[in-house]
mmCIF file of C-alpha atoms in Angstrom:
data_model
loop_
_atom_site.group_PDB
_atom_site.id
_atom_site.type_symbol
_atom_site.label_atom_id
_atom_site.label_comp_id
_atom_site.label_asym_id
_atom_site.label_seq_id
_atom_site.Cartn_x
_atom_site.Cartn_y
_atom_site.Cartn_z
ATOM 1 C CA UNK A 169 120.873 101.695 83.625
ATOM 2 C CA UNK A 170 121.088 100.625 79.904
ATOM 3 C CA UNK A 171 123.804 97.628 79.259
ATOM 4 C CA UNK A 172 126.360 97.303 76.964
ATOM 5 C CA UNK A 173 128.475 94.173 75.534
ATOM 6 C CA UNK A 174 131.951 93.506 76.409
ATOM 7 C CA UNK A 175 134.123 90.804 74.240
ATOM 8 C CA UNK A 176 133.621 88.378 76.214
ATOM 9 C CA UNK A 177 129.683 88.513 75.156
ATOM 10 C CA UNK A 178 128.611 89.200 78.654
ATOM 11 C CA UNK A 179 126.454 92.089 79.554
ATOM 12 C CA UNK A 180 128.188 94.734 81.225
ATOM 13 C CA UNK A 181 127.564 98.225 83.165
ATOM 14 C CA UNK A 182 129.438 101.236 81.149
ATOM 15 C CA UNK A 183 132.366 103.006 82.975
ATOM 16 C CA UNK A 184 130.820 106.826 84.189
ATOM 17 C CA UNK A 185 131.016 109.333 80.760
ATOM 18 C CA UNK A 186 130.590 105.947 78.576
ATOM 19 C CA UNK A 187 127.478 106.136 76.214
ATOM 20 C CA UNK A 188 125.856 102.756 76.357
ATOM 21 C CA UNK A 189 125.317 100.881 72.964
ATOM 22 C CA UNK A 190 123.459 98.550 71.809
ATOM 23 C CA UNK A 191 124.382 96.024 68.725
ATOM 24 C CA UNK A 192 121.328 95.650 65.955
ATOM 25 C CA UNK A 193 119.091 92.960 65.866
ATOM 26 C CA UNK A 194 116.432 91.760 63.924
ATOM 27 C CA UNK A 195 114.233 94.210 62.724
ATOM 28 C CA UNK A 196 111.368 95.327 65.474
ATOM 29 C CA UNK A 197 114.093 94.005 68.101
ATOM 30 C CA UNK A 198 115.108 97.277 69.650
ATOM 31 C CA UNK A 199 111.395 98.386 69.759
ATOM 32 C CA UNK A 200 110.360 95.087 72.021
ATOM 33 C CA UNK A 201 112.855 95.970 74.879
ATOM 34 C CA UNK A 202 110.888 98.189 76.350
ATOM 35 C CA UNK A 203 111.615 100.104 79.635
ATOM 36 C CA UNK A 204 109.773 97.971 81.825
ATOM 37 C CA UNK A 205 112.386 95.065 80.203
ATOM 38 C CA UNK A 206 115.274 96.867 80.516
ATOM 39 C CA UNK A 207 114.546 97.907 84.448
ATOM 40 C CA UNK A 208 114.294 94.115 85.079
ATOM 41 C CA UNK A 209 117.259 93.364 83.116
ATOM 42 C CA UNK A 210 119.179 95.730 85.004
ATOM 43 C CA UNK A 211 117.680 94.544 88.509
ATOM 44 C CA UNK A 212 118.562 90.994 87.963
ATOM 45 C CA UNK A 213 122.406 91.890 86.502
ATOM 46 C CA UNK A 214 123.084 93.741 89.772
ATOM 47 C CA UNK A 215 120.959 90.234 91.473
ATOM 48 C CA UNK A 216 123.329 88.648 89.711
ATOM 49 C CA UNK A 217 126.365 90.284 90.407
ATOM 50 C CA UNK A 218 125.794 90.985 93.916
ATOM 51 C CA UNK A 219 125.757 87.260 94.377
ATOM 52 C CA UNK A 220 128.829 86.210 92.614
ATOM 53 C CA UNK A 221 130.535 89.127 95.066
ATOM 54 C CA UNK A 222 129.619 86.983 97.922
ATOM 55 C CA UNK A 223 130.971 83.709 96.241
ATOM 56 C CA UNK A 224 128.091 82.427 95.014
ATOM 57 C CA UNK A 225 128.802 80.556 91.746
ATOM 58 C CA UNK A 226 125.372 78.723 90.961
ATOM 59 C CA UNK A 227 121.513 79.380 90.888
ATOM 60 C CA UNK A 228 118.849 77.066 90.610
ATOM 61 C CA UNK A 229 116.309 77.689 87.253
ATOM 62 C CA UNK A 230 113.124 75.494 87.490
ATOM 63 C CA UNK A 231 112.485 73.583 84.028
ATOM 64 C CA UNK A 232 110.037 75.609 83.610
ATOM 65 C CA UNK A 233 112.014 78.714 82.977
ATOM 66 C CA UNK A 234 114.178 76.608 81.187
ATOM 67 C CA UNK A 235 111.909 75.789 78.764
ATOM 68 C CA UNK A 236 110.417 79.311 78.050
ATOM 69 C CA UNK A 237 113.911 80.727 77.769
ATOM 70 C CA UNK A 238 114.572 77.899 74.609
ATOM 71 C CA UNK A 239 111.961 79.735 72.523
ATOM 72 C CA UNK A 240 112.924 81.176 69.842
ATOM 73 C CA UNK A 241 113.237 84.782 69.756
ATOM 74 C CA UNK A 242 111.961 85.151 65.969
ATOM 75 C CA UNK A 243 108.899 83.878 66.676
ATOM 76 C CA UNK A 244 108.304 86.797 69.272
ATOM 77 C CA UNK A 245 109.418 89.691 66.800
ATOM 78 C CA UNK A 246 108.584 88.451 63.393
ATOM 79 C CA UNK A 247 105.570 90.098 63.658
ATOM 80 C CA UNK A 248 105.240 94.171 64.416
ATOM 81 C CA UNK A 249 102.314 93.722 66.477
ATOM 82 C CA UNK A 250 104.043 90.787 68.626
ATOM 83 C CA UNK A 251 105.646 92.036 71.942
ATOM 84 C CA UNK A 252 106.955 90.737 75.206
ATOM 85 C CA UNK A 253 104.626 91.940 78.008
ATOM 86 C CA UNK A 254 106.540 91.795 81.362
ATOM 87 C CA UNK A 255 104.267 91.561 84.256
ATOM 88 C CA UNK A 256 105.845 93.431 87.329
ATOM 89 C CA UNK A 257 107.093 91.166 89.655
ATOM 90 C CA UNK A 258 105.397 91.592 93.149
ATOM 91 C CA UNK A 259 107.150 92.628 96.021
ATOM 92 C CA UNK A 260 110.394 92.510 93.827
ATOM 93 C CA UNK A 261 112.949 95.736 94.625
ATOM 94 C CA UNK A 262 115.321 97.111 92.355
ATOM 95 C CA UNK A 263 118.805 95.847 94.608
ATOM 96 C CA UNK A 264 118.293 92.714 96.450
ATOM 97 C CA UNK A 265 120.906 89.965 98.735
ATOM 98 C CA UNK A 266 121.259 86.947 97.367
ATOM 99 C CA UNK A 267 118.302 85.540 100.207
ATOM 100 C CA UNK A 268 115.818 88.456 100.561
ATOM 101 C CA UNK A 269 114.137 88.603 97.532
ATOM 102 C CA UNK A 270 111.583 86.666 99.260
ATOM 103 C CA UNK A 271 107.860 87.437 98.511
ATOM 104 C CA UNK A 272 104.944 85.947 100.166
ATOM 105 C CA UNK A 273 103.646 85.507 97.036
ATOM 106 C CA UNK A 274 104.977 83.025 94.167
ATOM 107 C CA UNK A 275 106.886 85.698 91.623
ATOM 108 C CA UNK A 276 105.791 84.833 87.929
ATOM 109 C CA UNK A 277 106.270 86.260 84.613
ATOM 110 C CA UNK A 278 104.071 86.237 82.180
ATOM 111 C CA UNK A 279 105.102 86.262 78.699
ATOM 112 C CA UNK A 280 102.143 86.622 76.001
ATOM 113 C CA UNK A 281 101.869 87.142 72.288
ATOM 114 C CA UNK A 282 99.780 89.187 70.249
ATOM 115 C CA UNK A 283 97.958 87.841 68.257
ATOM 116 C CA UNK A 284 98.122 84.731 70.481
ATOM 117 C CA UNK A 285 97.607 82.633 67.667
ATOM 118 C CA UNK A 286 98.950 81.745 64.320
ATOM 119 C CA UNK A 287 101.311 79.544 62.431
ATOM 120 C CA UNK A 288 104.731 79.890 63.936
ATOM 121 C CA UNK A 289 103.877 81.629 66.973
ATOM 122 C CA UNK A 290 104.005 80.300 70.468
ATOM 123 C CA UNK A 291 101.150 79.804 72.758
ATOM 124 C CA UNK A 292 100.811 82.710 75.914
ATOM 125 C CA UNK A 293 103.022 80.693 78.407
ATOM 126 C CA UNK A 294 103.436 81.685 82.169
ATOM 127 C CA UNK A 295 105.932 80.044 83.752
ATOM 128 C CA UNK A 296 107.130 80.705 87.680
ATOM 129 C CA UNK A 297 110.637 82.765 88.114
ATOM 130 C CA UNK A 298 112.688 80.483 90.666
ATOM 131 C CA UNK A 299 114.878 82.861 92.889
ATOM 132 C CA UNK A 300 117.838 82.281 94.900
ATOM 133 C CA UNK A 301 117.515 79.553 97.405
ATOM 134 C CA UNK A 302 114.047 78.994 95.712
ATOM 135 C CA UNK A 303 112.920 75.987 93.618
ATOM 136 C CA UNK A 304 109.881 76.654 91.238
ATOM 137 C CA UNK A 305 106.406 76.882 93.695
ATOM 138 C CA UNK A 306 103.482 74.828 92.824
ATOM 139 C CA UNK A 307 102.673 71.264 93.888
ATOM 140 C CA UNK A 308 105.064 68.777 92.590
ATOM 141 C CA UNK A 309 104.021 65.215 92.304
ATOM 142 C CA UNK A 310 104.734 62.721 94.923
ATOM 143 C CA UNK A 311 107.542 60.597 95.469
ATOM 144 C CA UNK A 312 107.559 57.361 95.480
ATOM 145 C CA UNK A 313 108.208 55.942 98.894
ATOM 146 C CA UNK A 314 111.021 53.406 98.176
ATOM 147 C CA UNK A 315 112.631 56.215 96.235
ATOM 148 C CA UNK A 316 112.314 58.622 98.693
ATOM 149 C CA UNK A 317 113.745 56.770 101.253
ATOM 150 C CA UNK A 318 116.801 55.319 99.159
ATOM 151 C CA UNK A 319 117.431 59.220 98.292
ATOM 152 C CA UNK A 320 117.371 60.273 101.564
ATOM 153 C CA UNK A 321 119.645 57.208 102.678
ATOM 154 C CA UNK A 322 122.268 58.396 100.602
ATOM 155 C CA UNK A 323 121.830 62.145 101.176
ATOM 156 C CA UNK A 324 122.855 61.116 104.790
ATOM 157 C CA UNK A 325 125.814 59.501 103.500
ATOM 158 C CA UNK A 326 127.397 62.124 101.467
ATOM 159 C CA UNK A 327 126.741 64.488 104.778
ATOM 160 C CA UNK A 328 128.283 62.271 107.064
ATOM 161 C CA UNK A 329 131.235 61.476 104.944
ATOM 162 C CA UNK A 330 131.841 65.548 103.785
ATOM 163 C CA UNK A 331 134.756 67.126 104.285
ATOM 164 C CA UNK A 332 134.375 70.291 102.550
ATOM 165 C CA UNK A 333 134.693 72.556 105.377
ATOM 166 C CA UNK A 334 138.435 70.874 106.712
ATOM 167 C CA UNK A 335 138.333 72.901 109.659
ATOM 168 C CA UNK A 336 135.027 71.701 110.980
ATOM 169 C CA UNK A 337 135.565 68.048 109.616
ATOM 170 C CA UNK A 338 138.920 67.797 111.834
ATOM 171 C CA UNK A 339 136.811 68.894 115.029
ATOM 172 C CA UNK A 340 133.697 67.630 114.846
ATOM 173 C CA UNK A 341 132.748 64.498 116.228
ATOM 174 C CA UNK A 342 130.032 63.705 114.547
ATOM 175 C CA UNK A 343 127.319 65.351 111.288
ATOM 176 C CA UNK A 344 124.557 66.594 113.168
ATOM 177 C CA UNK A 345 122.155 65.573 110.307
ATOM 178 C CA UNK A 346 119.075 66.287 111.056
ATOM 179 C CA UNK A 347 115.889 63.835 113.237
ATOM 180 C CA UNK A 348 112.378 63.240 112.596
ATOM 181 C CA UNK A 349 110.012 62.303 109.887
ATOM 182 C CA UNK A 350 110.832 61.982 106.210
ATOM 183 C CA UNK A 351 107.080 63.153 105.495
ATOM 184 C CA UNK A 352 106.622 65.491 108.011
ATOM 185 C CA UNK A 353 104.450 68.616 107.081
ATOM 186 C CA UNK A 354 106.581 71.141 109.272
ATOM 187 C CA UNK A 355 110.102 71.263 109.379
ATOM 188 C CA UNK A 356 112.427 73.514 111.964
ATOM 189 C CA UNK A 357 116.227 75.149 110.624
ATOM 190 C CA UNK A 358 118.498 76.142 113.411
ATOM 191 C CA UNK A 359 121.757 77.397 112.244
ATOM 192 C CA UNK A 360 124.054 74.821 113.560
ATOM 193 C CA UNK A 361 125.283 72.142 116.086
ATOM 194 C CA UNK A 362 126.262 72.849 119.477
ATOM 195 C CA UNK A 363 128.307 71.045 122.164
ATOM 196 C CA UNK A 364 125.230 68.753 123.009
ATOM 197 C CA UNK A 365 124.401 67.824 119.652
ATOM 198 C CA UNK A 366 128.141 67.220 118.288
ATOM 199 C CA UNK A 367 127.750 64.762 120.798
ATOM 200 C CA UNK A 368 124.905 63.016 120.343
ATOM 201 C CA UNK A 369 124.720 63.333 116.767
ATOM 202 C CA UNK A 370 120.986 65.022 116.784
ATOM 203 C CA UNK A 371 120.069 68.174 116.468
ATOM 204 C CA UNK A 372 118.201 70.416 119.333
ATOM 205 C CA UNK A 373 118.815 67.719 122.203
ATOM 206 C CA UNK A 374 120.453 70.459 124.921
ATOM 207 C CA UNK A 375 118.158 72.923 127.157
ATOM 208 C CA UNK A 376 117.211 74.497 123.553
ATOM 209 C CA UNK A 377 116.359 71.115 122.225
ATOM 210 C CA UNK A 378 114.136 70.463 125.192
ATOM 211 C CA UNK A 379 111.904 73.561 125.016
ATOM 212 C CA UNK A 380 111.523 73.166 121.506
ATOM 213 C CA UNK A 381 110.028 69.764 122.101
ATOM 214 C CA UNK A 382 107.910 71.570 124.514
ATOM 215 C CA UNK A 383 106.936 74.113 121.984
ATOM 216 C CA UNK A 384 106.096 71.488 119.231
ATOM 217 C CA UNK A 385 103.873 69.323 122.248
ATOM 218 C CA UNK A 386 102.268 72.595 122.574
ATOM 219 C CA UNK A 387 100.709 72.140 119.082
ATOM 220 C CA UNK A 388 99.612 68.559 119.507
ATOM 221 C CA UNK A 389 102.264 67.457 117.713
ATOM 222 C CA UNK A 390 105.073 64.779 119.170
ATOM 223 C CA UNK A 391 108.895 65.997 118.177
ATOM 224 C CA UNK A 392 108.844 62.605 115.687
ATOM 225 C CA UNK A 393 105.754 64.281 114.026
ATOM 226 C CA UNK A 394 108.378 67.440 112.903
ATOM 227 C CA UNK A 395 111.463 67.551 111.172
ATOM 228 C CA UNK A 396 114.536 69.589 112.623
ATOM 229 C CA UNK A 397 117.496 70.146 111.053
ATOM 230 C CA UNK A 398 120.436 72.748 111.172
ATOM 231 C CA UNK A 399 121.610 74.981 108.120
ATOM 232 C CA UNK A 400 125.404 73.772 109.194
ATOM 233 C CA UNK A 401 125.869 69.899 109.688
ATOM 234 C CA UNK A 402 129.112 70.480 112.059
ATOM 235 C CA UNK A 403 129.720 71.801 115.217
ATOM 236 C CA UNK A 404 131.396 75.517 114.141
ATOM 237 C CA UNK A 405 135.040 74.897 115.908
ATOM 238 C CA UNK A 406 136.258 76.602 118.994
ATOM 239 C CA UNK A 407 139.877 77.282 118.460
ATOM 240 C CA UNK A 408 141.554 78.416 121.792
ATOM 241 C CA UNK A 409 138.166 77.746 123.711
ATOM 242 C CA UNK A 410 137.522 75.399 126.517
ATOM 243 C CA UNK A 411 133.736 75.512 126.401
ATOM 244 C CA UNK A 412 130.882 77.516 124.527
ATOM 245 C CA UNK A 413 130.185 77.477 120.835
ATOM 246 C CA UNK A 414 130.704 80.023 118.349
ATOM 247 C CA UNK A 415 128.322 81.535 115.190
ATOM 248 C CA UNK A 416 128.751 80.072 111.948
ATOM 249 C CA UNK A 417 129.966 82.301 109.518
ATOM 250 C CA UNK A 418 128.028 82.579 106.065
ATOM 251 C CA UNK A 419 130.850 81.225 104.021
ATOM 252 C CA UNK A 420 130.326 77.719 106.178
ATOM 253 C CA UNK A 421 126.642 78.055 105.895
ATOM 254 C CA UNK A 422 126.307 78.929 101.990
ATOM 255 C CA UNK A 423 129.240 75.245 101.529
ATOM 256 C CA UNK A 424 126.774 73.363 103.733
ATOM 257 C CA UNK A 425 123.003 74.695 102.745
ATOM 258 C CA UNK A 426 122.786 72.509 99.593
ATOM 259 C CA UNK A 427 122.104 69.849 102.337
ATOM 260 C CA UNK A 428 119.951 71.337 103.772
ATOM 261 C CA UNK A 429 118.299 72.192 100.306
ATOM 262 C CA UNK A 430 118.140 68.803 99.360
ATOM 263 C CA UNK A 431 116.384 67.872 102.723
ATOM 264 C CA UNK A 432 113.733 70.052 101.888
ATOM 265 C CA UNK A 433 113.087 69.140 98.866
ATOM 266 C CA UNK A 434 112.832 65.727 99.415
ATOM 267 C CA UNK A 435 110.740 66.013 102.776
ATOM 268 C CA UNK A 436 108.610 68.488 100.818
ATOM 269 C CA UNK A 437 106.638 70.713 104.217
ATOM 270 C CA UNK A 438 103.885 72.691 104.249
ATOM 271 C CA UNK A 439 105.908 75.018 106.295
ATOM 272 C CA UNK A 440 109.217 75.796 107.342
ATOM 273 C CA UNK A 441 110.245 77.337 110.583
ATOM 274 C CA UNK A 442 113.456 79.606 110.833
ATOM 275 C CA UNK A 443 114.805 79.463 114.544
ATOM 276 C CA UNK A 444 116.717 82.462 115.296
ATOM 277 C CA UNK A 445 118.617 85.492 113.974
ATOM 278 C CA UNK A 446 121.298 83.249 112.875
ATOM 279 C CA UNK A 447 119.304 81.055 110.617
ATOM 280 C CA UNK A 448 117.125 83.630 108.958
ATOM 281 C CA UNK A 449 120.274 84.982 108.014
ATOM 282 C CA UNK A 450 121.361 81.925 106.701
ATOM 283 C CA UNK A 451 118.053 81.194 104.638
ATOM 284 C CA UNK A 452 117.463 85.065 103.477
ATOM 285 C CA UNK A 453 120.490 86.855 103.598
ATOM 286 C CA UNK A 454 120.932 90.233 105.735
ATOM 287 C CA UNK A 455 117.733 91.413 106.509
ATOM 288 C CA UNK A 456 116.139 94.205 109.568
ATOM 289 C CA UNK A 457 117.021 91.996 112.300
ATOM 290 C CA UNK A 458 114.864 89.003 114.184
ATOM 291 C CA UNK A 459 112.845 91.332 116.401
ATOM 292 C CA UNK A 460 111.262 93.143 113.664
ATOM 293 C CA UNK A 461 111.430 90.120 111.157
ATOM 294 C CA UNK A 462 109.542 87.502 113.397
ATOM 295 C CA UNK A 463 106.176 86.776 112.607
ATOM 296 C CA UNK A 464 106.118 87.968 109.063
ATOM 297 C CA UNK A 465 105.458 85.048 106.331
ATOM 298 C CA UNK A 466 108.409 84.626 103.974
ATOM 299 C CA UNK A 467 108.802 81.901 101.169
ATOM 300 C CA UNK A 468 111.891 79.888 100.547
ATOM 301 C CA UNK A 469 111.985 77.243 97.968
ATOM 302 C CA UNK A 470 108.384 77.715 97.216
ATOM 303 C CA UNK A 471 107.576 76.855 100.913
ATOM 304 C CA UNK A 472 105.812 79.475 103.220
ATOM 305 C CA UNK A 473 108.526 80.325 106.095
ATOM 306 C CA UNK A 474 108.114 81.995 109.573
ATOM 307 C CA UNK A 475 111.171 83.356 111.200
ATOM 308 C CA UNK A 476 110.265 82.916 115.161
ATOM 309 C CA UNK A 477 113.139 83.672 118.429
ATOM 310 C CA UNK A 478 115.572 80.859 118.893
ATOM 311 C CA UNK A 479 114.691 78.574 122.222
ATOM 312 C CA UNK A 480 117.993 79.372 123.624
ATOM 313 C CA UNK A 481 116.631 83.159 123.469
ATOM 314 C CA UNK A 482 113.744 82.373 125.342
ATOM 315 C CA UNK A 483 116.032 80.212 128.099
ATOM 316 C CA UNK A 484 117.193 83.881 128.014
ATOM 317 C CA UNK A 485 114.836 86.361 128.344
ATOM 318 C CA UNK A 486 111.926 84.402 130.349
ATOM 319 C CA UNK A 487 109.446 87.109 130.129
ATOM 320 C CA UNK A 488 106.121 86.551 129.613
ATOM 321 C CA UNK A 489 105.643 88.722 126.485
ATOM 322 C CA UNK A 490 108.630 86.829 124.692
ATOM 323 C CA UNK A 491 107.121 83.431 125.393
ATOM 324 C CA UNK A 492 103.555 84.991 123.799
ATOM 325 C CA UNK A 493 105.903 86.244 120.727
ATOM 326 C CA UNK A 494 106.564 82.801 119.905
ATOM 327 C CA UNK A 495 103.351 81.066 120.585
ATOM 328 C CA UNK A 496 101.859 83.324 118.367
ATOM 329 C CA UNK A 497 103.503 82.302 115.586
ATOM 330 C CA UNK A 498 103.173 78.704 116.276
ATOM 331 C CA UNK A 499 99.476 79.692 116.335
ATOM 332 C CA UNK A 500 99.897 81.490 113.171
ATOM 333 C CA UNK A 501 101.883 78.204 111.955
ATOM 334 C CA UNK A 502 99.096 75.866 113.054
ATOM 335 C CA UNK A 503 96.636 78.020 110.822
ATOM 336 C CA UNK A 504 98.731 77.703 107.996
ATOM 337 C CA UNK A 505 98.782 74.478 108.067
ATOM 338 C CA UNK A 506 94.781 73.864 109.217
ATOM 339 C CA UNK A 507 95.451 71.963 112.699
ATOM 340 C CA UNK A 508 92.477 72.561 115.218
ATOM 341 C CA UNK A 509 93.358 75.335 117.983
ATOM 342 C CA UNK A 510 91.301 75.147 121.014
ATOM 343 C CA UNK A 511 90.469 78.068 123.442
ATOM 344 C CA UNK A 512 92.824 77.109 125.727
ATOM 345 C CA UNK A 513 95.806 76.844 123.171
ATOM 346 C CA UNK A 514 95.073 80.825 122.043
ATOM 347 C CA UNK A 515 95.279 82.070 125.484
ATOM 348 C CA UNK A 516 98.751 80.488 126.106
ATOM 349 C CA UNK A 517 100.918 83.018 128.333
ATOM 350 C CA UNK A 518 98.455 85.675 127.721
ATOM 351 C CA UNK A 519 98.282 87.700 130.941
ATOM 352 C CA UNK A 520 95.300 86.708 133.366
#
């Protein structure tokens, strides 16, 4: 649906009978916003707006985008024959949440001129498009180690000493941070502390914690080879309850994730592992449910992402076929990330 400008400057959506206008530009403007532009326009406005409906105030740009944003628009019109050429975005539907807009490949968009060169004209650029939650794909160079460590040091420090969420500050007992190493190449999100872990200060220590470990041995991989962490630092609070623990709700999760955000991007893992219903919602937003999600490859922060059952669901449901659910994505995890598999490790609760 075509935009038009209130007086605040902003792009808005016309009321229903309203004919949309446009204000001039330079001349050729009008004839370089094609259809294809003004589709994606649209899409990311209702992105956009859909997102600051669920409180949502900030997104994350890479520098990249950034940069190709800064040039100039005369340089792309002062020629007839120079257009913007939008490349569809893969995998990208017209409405979106704020999470799912998650493809499995890296969205980019290229932006080209013709001709390509010539005084005052800017080289073809293509640059990725960072999305919600997302920080621009593509290897990053590595961190120094005493920087790395000093950063994560005081990461820990502004989590343990937050406050944010008073409710869950004022019953807690301790941040559940997050265990494991700094470097590790896969990394595990629950969705938040329990009784176990509020007490002990680490996360996935109860009869959950345990089969994890187990799962993770399963691999060939020791539990200080991983990292784990939890979407929500704090134990959510149990007003008027004796025992038990409670769901976070996505207003705690969204305060808290920037933690959880800055873990990642400092551990920097070849994969990431979203336990349970809970925590894919957390990561991606609504989405068809954990039984139908599981399995399927999703990317967060430029990082590939399997959502898999939550142990506790397993301690659950002890049925062979659920047990085979979730070793086959670990299988499809060690793949991704090129460990050895032997015989025996495929046919893990397969029945004889």
């Amino acid at each position: 649906m075509p935009r038009s400008k209130g007086k605040s400057g902003h792009y808005r959506r016309p009321v229903p009978g309203e004919k949309c206008s446009r204000e001039p530009g330079p001349a050729g403007y009008d004839k370089t916003m094609s259809d294809a532009y003004d589709e994606l326009l649209d899409a990311t406005i209702q992105h956009l707006e859909g997102m600051k409906s669920r409180g949502v105030r900030h997104v994350a740009v890479s520098p990249e985008t950034l940069r190709a944003l800064s040039l100039p628009a005369k340089s792309q019109i002062s020629n007839p024959r120079t257009q913007i050429q939008p490349v569809p975005v893969a995998n990208a539907p017209a409405t979106t949440s704020h999470f799912q807009k998650t493809p499995s490949a890296p969205a980019t968009i290229a932006v080209s001129a013709v001709p390509t060169t010539g005084p005052g004209l800017p080289k073809p650029a293509e640059f990725p498009l960072a999305l919600p939650g997302e920080a621009s794909p593509g290897e990053k160079p590595p961190l120094d180690p005493q920087a790395k460590a000093a950063a994560f040091a005081a990461l820990r420090e502004r989590a343990l000493a937050c406050v944010k969420c008073p409710h869950l500050a004022s019953s807690r007992k301790t941040v559940v941070f997050g265990v494991g190493s700094p470097d590790a190449r896969l990394m595990f999100v629950g969705e938040a502390p329990g009784a176990d872990e509020d007490e002990r200060g680490e996360p996935f220590v109860g009869r959950a914690g345990e089969l994890l470990t187990k799962i993770i041995q399963a691999t060939g991989l020791q539990r200080g080879d991983v990292y784990i962490a939890n979407i929500l630092k704090c134990r959510p609070d149990t007003p008027g309850q004796s025992s038990g623990n409670r769901k976070p709700t996505p207003e705690e999760m969204a305060t808290c994730i920037p933690y959880l955000h800055e873990q990642i991007d400092l551990i920097r893992p070849k994969v990431l592992v979203a336990l349970g219903g809970t925590a894919v919602e957390g990561l991606l937003g609504k989405t068809i449910g954990i039984m139908k999600l599981r399995g399927t490859w999703k990317t967060y922060r430029g990082i590939p992402l399997v959502p898999t059952y939550h142990p506790a669901y397993l301690l659950r449901n002890q049925a062979m076929s659920e047990k085979r659910k979730v070793w086959e994505d670990m299988l499809a995890v060690m793949e991704k990330l090129e460990m050895p598999i032997s015989d025996r490790q495929r046919n893990y609760f397969l029945k004889s």
